[in-house]
Each structure stands twice: as C-alpha cells, then as structure tokens.
Coordinates of C-alpha atoms in Angstrom, one line a residue:
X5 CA -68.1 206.9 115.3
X6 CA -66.3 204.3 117.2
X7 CA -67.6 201.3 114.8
X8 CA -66.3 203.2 112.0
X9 CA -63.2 203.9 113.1
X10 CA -62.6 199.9 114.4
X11 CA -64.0 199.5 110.8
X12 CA -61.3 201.3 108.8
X13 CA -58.7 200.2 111.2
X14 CA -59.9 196.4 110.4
X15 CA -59.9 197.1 106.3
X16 CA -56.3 198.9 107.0
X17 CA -54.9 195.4 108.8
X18 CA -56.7 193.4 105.7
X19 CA -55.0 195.7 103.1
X20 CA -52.0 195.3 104.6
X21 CA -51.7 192.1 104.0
X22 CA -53.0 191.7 100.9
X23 CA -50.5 194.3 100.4
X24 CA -47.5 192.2 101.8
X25 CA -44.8 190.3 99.8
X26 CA -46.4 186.6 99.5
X27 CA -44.9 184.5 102.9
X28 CA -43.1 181.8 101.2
X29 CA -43.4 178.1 102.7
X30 CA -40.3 176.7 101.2
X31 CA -36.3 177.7 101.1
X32 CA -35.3 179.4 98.5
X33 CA -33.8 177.7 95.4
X34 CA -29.9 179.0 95.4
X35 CA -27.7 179.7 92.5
X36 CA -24.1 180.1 93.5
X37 CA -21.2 182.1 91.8
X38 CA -18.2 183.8 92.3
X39 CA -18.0 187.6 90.1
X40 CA -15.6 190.2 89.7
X41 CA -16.9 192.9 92.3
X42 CA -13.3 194.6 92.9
X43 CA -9.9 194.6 90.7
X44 CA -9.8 195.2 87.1
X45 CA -12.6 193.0 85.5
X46 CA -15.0 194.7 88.5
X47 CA -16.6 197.3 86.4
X48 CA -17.9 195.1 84.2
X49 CA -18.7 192.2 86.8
X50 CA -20.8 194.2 88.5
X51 CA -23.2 195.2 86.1
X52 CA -23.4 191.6 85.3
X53 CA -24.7 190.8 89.0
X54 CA -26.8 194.1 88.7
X55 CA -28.7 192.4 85.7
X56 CA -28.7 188.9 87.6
X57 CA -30.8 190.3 90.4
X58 CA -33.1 192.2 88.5
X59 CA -33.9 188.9 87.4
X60 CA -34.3 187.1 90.4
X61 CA -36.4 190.2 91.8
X62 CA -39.1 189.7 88.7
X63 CA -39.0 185.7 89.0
X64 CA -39.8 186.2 92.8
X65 CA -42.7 189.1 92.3
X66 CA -44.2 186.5 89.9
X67 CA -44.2 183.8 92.2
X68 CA -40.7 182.3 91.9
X69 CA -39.7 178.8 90.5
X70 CA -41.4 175.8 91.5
X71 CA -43.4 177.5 94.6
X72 CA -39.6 178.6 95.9
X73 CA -38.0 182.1 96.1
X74 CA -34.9 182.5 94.0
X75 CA -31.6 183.9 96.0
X76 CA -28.2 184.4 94.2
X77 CA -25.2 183.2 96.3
X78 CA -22.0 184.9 95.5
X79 CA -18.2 186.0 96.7
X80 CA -16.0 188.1 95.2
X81 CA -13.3 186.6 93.0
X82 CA -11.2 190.3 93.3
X83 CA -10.9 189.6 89.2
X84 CA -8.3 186.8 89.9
X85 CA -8.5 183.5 88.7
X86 CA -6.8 181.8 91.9
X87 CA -9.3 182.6 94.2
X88 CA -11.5 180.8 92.0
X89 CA -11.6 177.4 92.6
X90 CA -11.9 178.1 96.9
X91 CA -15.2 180.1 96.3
X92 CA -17.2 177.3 94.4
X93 CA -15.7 174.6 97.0
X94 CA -17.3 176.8 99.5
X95 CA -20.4 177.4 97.4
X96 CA -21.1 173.1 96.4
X97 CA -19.3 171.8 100.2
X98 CA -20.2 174.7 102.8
X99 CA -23.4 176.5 101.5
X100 CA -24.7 173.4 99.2
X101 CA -26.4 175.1 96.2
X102 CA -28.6 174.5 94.5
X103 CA -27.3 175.4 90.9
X104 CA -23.7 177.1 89.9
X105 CA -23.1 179.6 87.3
X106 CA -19.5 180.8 86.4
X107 CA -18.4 184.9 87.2
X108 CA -17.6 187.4 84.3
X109 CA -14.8 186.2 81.7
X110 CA -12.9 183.3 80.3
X111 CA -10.0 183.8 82.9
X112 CA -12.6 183.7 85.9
X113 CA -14.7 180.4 84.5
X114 CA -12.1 178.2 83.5
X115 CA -10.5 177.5 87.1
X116 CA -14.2 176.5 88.2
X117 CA -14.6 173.8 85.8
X118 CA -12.2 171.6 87.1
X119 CA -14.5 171.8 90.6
X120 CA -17.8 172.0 88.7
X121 CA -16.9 168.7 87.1
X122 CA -15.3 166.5 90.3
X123 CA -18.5 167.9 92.0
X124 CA -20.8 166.5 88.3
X125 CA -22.4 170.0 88.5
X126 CA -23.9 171.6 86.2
X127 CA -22.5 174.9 84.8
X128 CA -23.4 177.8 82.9
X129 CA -20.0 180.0 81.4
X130 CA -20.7 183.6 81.1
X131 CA -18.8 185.3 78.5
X132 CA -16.1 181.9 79.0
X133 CA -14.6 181.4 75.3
X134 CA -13.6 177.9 74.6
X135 CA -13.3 176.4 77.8
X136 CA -15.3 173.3 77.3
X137 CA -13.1 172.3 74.3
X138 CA -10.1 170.2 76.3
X139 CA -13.2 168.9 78.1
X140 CA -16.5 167.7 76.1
X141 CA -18.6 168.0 79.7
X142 CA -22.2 167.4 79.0
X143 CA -23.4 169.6 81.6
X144 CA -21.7 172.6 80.4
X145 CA -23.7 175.6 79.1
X146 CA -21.9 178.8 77.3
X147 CA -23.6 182.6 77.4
X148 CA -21.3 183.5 74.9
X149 CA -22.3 183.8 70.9
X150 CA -19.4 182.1 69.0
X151 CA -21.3 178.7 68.4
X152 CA -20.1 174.8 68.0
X153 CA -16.4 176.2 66.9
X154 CA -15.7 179.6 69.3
X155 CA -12.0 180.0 68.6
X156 CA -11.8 180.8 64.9
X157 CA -15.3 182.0 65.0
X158 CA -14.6 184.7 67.4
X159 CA -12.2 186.5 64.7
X160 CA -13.4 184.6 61.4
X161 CA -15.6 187.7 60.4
X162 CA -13.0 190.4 61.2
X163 CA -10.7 188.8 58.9
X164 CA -12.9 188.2 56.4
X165 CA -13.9 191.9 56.6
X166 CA -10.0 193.1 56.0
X167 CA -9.7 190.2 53.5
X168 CA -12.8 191.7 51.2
X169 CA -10.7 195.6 51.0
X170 CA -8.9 196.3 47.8
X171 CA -5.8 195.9 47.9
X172 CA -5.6 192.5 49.9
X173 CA -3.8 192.9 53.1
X174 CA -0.5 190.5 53.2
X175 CA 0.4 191.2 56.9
X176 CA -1.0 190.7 60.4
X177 CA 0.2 191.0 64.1
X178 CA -1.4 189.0 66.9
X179 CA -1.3 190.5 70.3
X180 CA -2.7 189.3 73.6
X181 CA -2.4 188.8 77.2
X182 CA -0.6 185.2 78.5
X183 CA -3.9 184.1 80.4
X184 CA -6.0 181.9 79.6
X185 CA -8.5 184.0 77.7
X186 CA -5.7 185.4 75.2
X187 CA -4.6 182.3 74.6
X188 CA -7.8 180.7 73.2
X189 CA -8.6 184.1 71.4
X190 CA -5.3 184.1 69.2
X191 CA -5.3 180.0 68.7
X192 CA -8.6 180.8 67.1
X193 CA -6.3 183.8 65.1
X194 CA -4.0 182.2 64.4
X195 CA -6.5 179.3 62.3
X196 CA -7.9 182.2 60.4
X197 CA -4.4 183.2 59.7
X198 CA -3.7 180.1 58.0
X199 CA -6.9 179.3 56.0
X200 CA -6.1 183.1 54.2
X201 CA -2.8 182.4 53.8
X202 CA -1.8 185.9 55.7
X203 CA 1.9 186.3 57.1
X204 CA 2.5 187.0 60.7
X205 CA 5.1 189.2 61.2
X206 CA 4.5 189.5 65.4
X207 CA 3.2 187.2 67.6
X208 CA 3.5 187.7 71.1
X209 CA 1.8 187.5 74.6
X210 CA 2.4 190.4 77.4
X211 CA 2.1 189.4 81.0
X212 CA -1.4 190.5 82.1
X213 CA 0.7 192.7 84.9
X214 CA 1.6 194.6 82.4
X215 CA 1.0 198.0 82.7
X216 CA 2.9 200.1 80.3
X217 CA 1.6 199.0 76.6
X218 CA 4.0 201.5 74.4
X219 CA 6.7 199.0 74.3
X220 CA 4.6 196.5 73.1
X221 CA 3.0 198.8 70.4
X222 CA 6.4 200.0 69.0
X223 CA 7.2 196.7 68.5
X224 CA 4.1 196.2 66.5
X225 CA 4.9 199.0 64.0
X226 CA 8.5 198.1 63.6
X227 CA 7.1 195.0 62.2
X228 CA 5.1 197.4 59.6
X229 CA 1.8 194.8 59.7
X230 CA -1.1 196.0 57.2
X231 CA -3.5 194.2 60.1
X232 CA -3.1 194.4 63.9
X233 CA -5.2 192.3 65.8
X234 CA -5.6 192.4 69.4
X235 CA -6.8 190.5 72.4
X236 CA -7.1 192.5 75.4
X237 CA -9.0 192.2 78.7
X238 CA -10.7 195.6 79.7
X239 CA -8.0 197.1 81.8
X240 CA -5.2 196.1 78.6
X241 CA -7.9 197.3 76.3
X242 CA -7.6 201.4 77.7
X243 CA -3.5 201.0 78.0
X244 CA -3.2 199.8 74.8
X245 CA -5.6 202.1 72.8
X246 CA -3.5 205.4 74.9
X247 CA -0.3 203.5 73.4
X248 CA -1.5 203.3 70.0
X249 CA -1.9 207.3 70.2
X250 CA 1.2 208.2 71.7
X251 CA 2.9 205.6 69.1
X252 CA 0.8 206.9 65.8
X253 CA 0.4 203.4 65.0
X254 CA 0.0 203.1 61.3
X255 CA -1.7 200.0 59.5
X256 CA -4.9 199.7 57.5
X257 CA -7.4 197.6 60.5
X258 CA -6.8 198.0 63.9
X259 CA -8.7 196.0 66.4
X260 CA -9.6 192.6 66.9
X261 CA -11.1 191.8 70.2
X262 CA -10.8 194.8 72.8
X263 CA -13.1 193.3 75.4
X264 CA -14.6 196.1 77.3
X265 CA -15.1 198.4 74.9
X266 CA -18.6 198.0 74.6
X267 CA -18.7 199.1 78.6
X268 CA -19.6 202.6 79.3
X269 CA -16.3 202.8 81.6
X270 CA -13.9 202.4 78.2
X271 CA -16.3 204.2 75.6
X272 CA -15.9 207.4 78.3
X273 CA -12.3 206.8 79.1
X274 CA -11.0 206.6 75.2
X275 CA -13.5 209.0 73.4
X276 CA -12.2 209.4 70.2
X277 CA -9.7 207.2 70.5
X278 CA -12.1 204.5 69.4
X279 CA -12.6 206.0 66.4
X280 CA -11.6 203.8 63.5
X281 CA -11.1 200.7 65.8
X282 CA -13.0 197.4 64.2
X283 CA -14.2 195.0 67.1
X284 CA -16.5 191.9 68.1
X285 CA -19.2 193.0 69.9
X286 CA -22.3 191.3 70.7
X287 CA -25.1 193.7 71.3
X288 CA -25.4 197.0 70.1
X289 CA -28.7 199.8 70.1
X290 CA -29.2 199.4 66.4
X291 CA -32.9 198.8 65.3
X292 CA -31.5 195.6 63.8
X293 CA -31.0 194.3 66.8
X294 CA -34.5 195.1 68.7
X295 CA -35.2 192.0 70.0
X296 CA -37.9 191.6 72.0
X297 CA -38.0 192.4 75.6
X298 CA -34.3 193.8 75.6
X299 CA -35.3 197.5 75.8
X300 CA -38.2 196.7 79.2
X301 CA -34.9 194.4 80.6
X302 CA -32.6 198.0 79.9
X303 CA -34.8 200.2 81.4
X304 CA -35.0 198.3 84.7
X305 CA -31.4 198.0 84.6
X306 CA -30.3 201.7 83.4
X307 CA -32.9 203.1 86.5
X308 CA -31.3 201.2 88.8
X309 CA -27.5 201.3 87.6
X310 CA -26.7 205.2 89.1
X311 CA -27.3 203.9 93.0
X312 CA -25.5 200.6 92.2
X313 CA -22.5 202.5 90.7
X314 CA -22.3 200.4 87.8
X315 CA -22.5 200.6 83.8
X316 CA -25.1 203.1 82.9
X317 CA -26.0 201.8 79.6
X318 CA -25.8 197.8 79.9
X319 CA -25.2 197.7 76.5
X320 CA -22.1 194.9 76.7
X321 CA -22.7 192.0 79.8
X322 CA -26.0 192.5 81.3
X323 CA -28.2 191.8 78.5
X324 CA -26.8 188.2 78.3
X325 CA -26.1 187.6 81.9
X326 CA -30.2 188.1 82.4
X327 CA -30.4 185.9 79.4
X328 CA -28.4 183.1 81.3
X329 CA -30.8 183.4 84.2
X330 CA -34.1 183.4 81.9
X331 CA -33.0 179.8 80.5
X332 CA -32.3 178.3 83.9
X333 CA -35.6 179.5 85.1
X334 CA -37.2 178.4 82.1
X335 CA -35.5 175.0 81.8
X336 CA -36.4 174.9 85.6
X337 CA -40.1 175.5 85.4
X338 CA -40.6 172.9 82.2
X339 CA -38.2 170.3 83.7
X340 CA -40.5 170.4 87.6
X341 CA -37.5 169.6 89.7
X342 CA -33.8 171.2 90.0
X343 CA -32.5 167.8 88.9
X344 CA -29.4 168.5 87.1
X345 CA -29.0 165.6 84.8
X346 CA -32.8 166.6 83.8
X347 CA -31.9 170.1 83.4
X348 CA -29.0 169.5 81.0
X349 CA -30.7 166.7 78.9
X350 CA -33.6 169.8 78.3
X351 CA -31.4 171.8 77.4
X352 CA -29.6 170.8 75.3
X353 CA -32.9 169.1 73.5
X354 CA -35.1 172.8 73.3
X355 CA -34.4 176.1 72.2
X356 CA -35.0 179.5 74.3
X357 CA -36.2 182.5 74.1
X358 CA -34.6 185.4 75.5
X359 CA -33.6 188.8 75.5
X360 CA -30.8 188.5 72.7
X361 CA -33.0 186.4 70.8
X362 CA -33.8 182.7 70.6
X363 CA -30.6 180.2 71.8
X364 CA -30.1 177.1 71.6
X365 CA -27.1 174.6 72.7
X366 CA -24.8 172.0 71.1
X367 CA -23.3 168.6 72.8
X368 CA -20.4 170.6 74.1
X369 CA -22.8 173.8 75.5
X370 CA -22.0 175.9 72.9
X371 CA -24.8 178.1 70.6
X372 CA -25.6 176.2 67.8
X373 CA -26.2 178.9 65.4
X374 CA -23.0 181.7 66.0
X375 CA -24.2 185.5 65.9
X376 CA -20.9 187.6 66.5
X377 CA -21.1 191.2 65.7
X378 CA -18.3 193.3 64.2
X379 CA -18.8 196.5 64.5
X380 CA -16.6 199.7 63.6
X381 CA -15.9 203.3 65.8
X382 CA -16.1 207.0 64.2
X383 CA -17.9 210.1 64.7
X384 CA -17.0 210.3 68.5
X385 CA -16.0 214.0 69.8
X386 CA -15.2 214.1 73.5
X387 CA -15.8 211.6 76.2
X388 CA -19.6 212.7 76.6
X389 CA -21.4 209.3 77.5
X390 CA -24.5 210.5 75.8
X391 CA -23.6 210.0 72.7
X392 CA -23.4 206.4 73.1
X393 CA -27.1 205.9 74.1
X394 CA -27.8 204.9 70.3
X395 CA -25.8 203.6 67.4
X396 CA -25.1 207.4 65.7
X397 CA -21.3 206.4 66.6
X398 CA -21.1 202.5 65.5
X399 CA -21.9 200.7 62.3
X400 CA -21.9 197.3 62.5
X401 CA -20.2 195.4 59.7
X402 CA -21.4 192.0 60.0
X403 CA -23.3 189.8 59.6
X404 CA -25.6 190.6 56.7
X405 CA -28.9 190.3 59.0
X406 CA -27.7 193.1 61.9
X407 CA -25.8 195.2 59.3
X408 CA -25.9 199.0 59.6
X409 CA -22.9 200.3 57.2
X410 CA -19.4 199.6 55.6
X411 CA -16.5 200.1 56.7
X412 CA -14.2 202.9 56.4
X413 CA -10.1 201.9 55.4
X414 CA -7.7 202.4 56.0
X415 CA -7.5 202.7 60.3
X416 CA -6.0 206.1 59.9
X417 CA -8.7 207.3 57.8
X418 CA -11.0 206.1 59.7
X419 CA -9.4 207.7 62.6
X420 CA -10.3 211.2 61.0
X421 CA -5.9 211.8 60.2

C-alpha cells in the first residue's frame, strides 16, 4: 500500500508540473503606454487596456514572442493631455521599454509624439486622428480607419449622405471642442464644406470645461442650419445630446462625430435620445461586418468586462486596440528581433490580418484603404442595454460593402416627432 501511495504522490508532483505555467528563461518583452483609467475619457480607456491584456494573456499561453513573455507597462494619464509627455519620459528614460503605444484618443496621443520622436521610437496612435500630418514620422502607425487623408475622410461620407437627400441641404453648423482632436475633426469639415459648396452659418469651438451645452445649442438653432455637425469627446457627446432635447433642436441631419456613442456607457445614458442621430462609427454587430475572429476576441472580452467594470459590449475601442497588439506581435515574430527601424520598414511593406479585417499602412502610418462607417439611430425605447447586443437599433449607411439600410430624413422624423 505504501508503494502505491509514494506512487500517486510521485505522478501528482509530475502532473503538477506538467500542469504549471511554462518557467520562462528571458525578461519579458515590455510595451509601455499611458491610458485614460480615471477622468472623463476613462470609461472608454479602460476597456481598451481590458482588450490589450487579453491579448497579452493569449500571446503568453502560446508561448509569447520570440521565446519572451509579453507585459504591458502603463500609468494613468487621468484623461488629460499634460500629464502626457511625463509618463512616456518615465516609460523610454526610467523603465526603458521595449516598444510604446499611444493611450485612448487624439488629445492623449498627440503630446507623446513630440517625446516618441526626440527618443526615434516607434509609435502606434490608437484612435489619434491626424496627428502625424504636421510631422511625416516614419515610425508612426495609426489604429484609426480614415486612411492616407483622415481629416476630410473622417466626415466626407456623412456629407455626402445629407448631400444625396432631396431637397439639397444649403446650410451647415460646425461644432466642437477647442482641443486638439476638435480641431483636426472640423479642419477636415470644414474641406468638405467647401468642395459642396455648403454655407456655414456657425462655426465655433467650446472650451472642453464646458459643462453646460444649452447655450451652445441655442445658438445653433438661431442660426436655423439645415445640417448640424458635431465633434464631441464622450463626456461633450451626453451634455450635448440632453441639450439638443431640452432645446427641440430642429434641422434635417444631426450628428457628425459624437465619439462615444458607440460605448455602452452613452448608448445606456441617452436611450432614445440617439434616435435619429447620424454618426461615424467603426464597428458595429451587423453580419456585414463578421470578420473573422472578432466574435471569439468579444466573447473573451464581454466574460471578463463585469469584474473589470468596464464596457460590456466592446463594440467601439476594444476590437481595434487588440487589433493594434496583433500587428506588433505579428510584425514582431516575422521581423526575429524588437529592432525598431526593422519593425517599421515591415510594416509598412506587408499587410495584416486582424480582427477588423486585413490593414495595411501608408508612408505617414495611416490605412491605406479607409473604411469609415456611418451609421444612423432609431428604434430605441428605454435605456435597456440589451437591446444593443445586435444591430436591430442601427443601420449603417455607408459604405456600399457594410450597408444595412437608408436613412431616414429629416432628424426630427427620424427622431419619431
């Protein structure tokens, strides 16, 4: 009896560690960023990171990169841009990683690049709109989908959209934040503008402290504009939708880009006050848009977002900020080394596949090929998330290849008045 039981105790110890998580010999490769984790871009910040360590969890069960376990480095930027360039000093000078990728937003990235560049880094935008364009750095990547000319192209196809409805709309208003995201949105708007020979009748930035939108939006209908377009961040996005109710505004297209709304946090908080609203988007649950892998990446993500507190659908960031990690790894693995002048010559010379489909990158980082969504609201009762899960409540508009529907004009009809 006692050689059997020194026998199962012996198969226990040897099952054990077959059973262990593989010993690694080498320090783990580190990727450093700064992300939103409190203040108002936090919501959406965090679901980002959420997605970034699921992938660094399912590179590491499969063996890692390069023989190396895969750790993410990162500080909270508290959703302001001016602690920005202290965390990646700290991250390049005092903890020396490996590779940097920017936080969540335009306003967050563009402070980085000025370190990034000194430092001859390279650096991977997420969601960062334009901000390679004063700069033509050649080790600049974007995870945004606006391609080689992001400005215009992050309107173009809403105004071609109001420009195709009978009658012609004559009038549009341009609203945004004074930041540095806002600013690059609406000098893409304000291109579009031209080219269709529209009249602006309002053109104005807010502060981003603003917090009380209903001046702003009286403002907007005094001007009596048959299009309103708007740039907001996702805290401006839910004061300036409750404005537009308390206001009535009236015009025939409402929207523009109301960044956020895609997020489970705004879809719950407005409910039907979406309705009607026409937006850029970049990823929604239509079975147009079932590219392959996304829905194993979302389960993952949506059983683990309830204990992290975070977004949970993952319908707007994660999906790309998993796709941001999945071409590092993979330009990683082909290139052999973490050389960075390697890594952005591949790059920039291959396509990828991912998540959101297959990317590929232009001399300034961009996406070659542009693949904005717009997308409309209507059908939502309530501020039940459920009915979000799938696109019952969203058509999207364009482009041909992901279209579900048309749109319905004017905004007020569409609004169900």
């Amino acid at each position: 009896m006692k050689h059997v039981r020194n026998a199962l105790c012996a198969l226990a110890a040897l099952a054990a560690v077959f059973a262990a998580p593989p010993a690694w010999a080498a320090e783990p490769i580190t990727v450093g960023l700064s992300m939103a984790l409190t203040g108002g871009l936090a919501a959406v910040g965090k679901s980002g990171l959420l997605a970034m360590q699921i992938w660094a969890e399912n590179t590491n069960a499969k063996g890692g990169l390069l023989g190396r376990p895969v750790k993410l480095v990162y500080y909270d930027d508290q959703s302001n841009p001016a602690t920005v360039p202290g965390i990646y000093t700290k991250l390049i000078e005092v903890d020396k990683v490996d590779l940097v990728i920017s936080g969540y937003a335009t306003n967050m990235a563009a402070p980085a690049m000025p370190i990034v560049m000194q430092k001859n880094r390279l650096f991977f935008g997420l969601f960062s709109l334009g901000i390679n364009e004063p700069f033509h750095y050649p080790k600049y990547f974007s995870m945004l989908v606006f391609g080689p000319d992001p400005k215009p192209t992050f309107s173009k196809g809403w105004f071609e959209i109001a420009m195709a409805q009978n009658p012609k709309p004559q009038t549009v208003a341009l609203v945004t934040a004074d930041a540095e995201f806002g600013r690059n949105a609406l000098d893409g708007a304000r291109e579009n503008v031209k080219k269709l020979g529209l009249k602006t009748v309002y053109d104005r930035a807010y502060p981003p402290t603003t917090v009380d939108y209903t001046p702003i939006v009286r403002a907007v209908q005094a001007s009596n504009p048959d299009l309103v377009y708007v740039a907001s961040y996702p805290p401006d996005t839910v004061g300036i939708m409750r404005a537009i109710n308390e206001v009535g505004l009236k015009t025939s297209m409402f929207g523009g880009a109301l960044v956020g709304s895609p997020s489970a946090a705004v879809r719950t908080q407005l409910g039907p006050l979406l309705n009607g609203v026409v937006v850029v988007e970049l990823w929604e649950p239509s079975p147009t848009m079932n590219f392959e892998g996304i829905w194993d990446f979302l389960k993952q993500y949506q059983a683990k977002a309830p204990a992290e507190g975070v977004d949970p659908l993952g319908y707007f960031l994660p999906p790309y900020a998993y796709a941001e990690m999945q071409i590092l790894g993979d330009a990683i693995t082909a290139v052999g080394s973490l050389d960075e002048d390697k890594l952005a010559q591949y790059m920039h010379s291959h396509s990828f596949k991912t998540i959101v489909g297959k990317i590929s990158f232009g001399p300034d980082g961009e996406w070659t090929e542009p693949r904005p969504l717009f997308v409309q609201y209507h059908g939502i009762k309530g501020n039940d998330l459920e009915q979000f899960r799938d696109d019952s409540r969203i058509t999207i508009l364009s482009p041909k290849e992901y279209k579900t529907g048309d749109i319905v004009w004017p905004y007020n009809k569409a609004r169900g008045e």
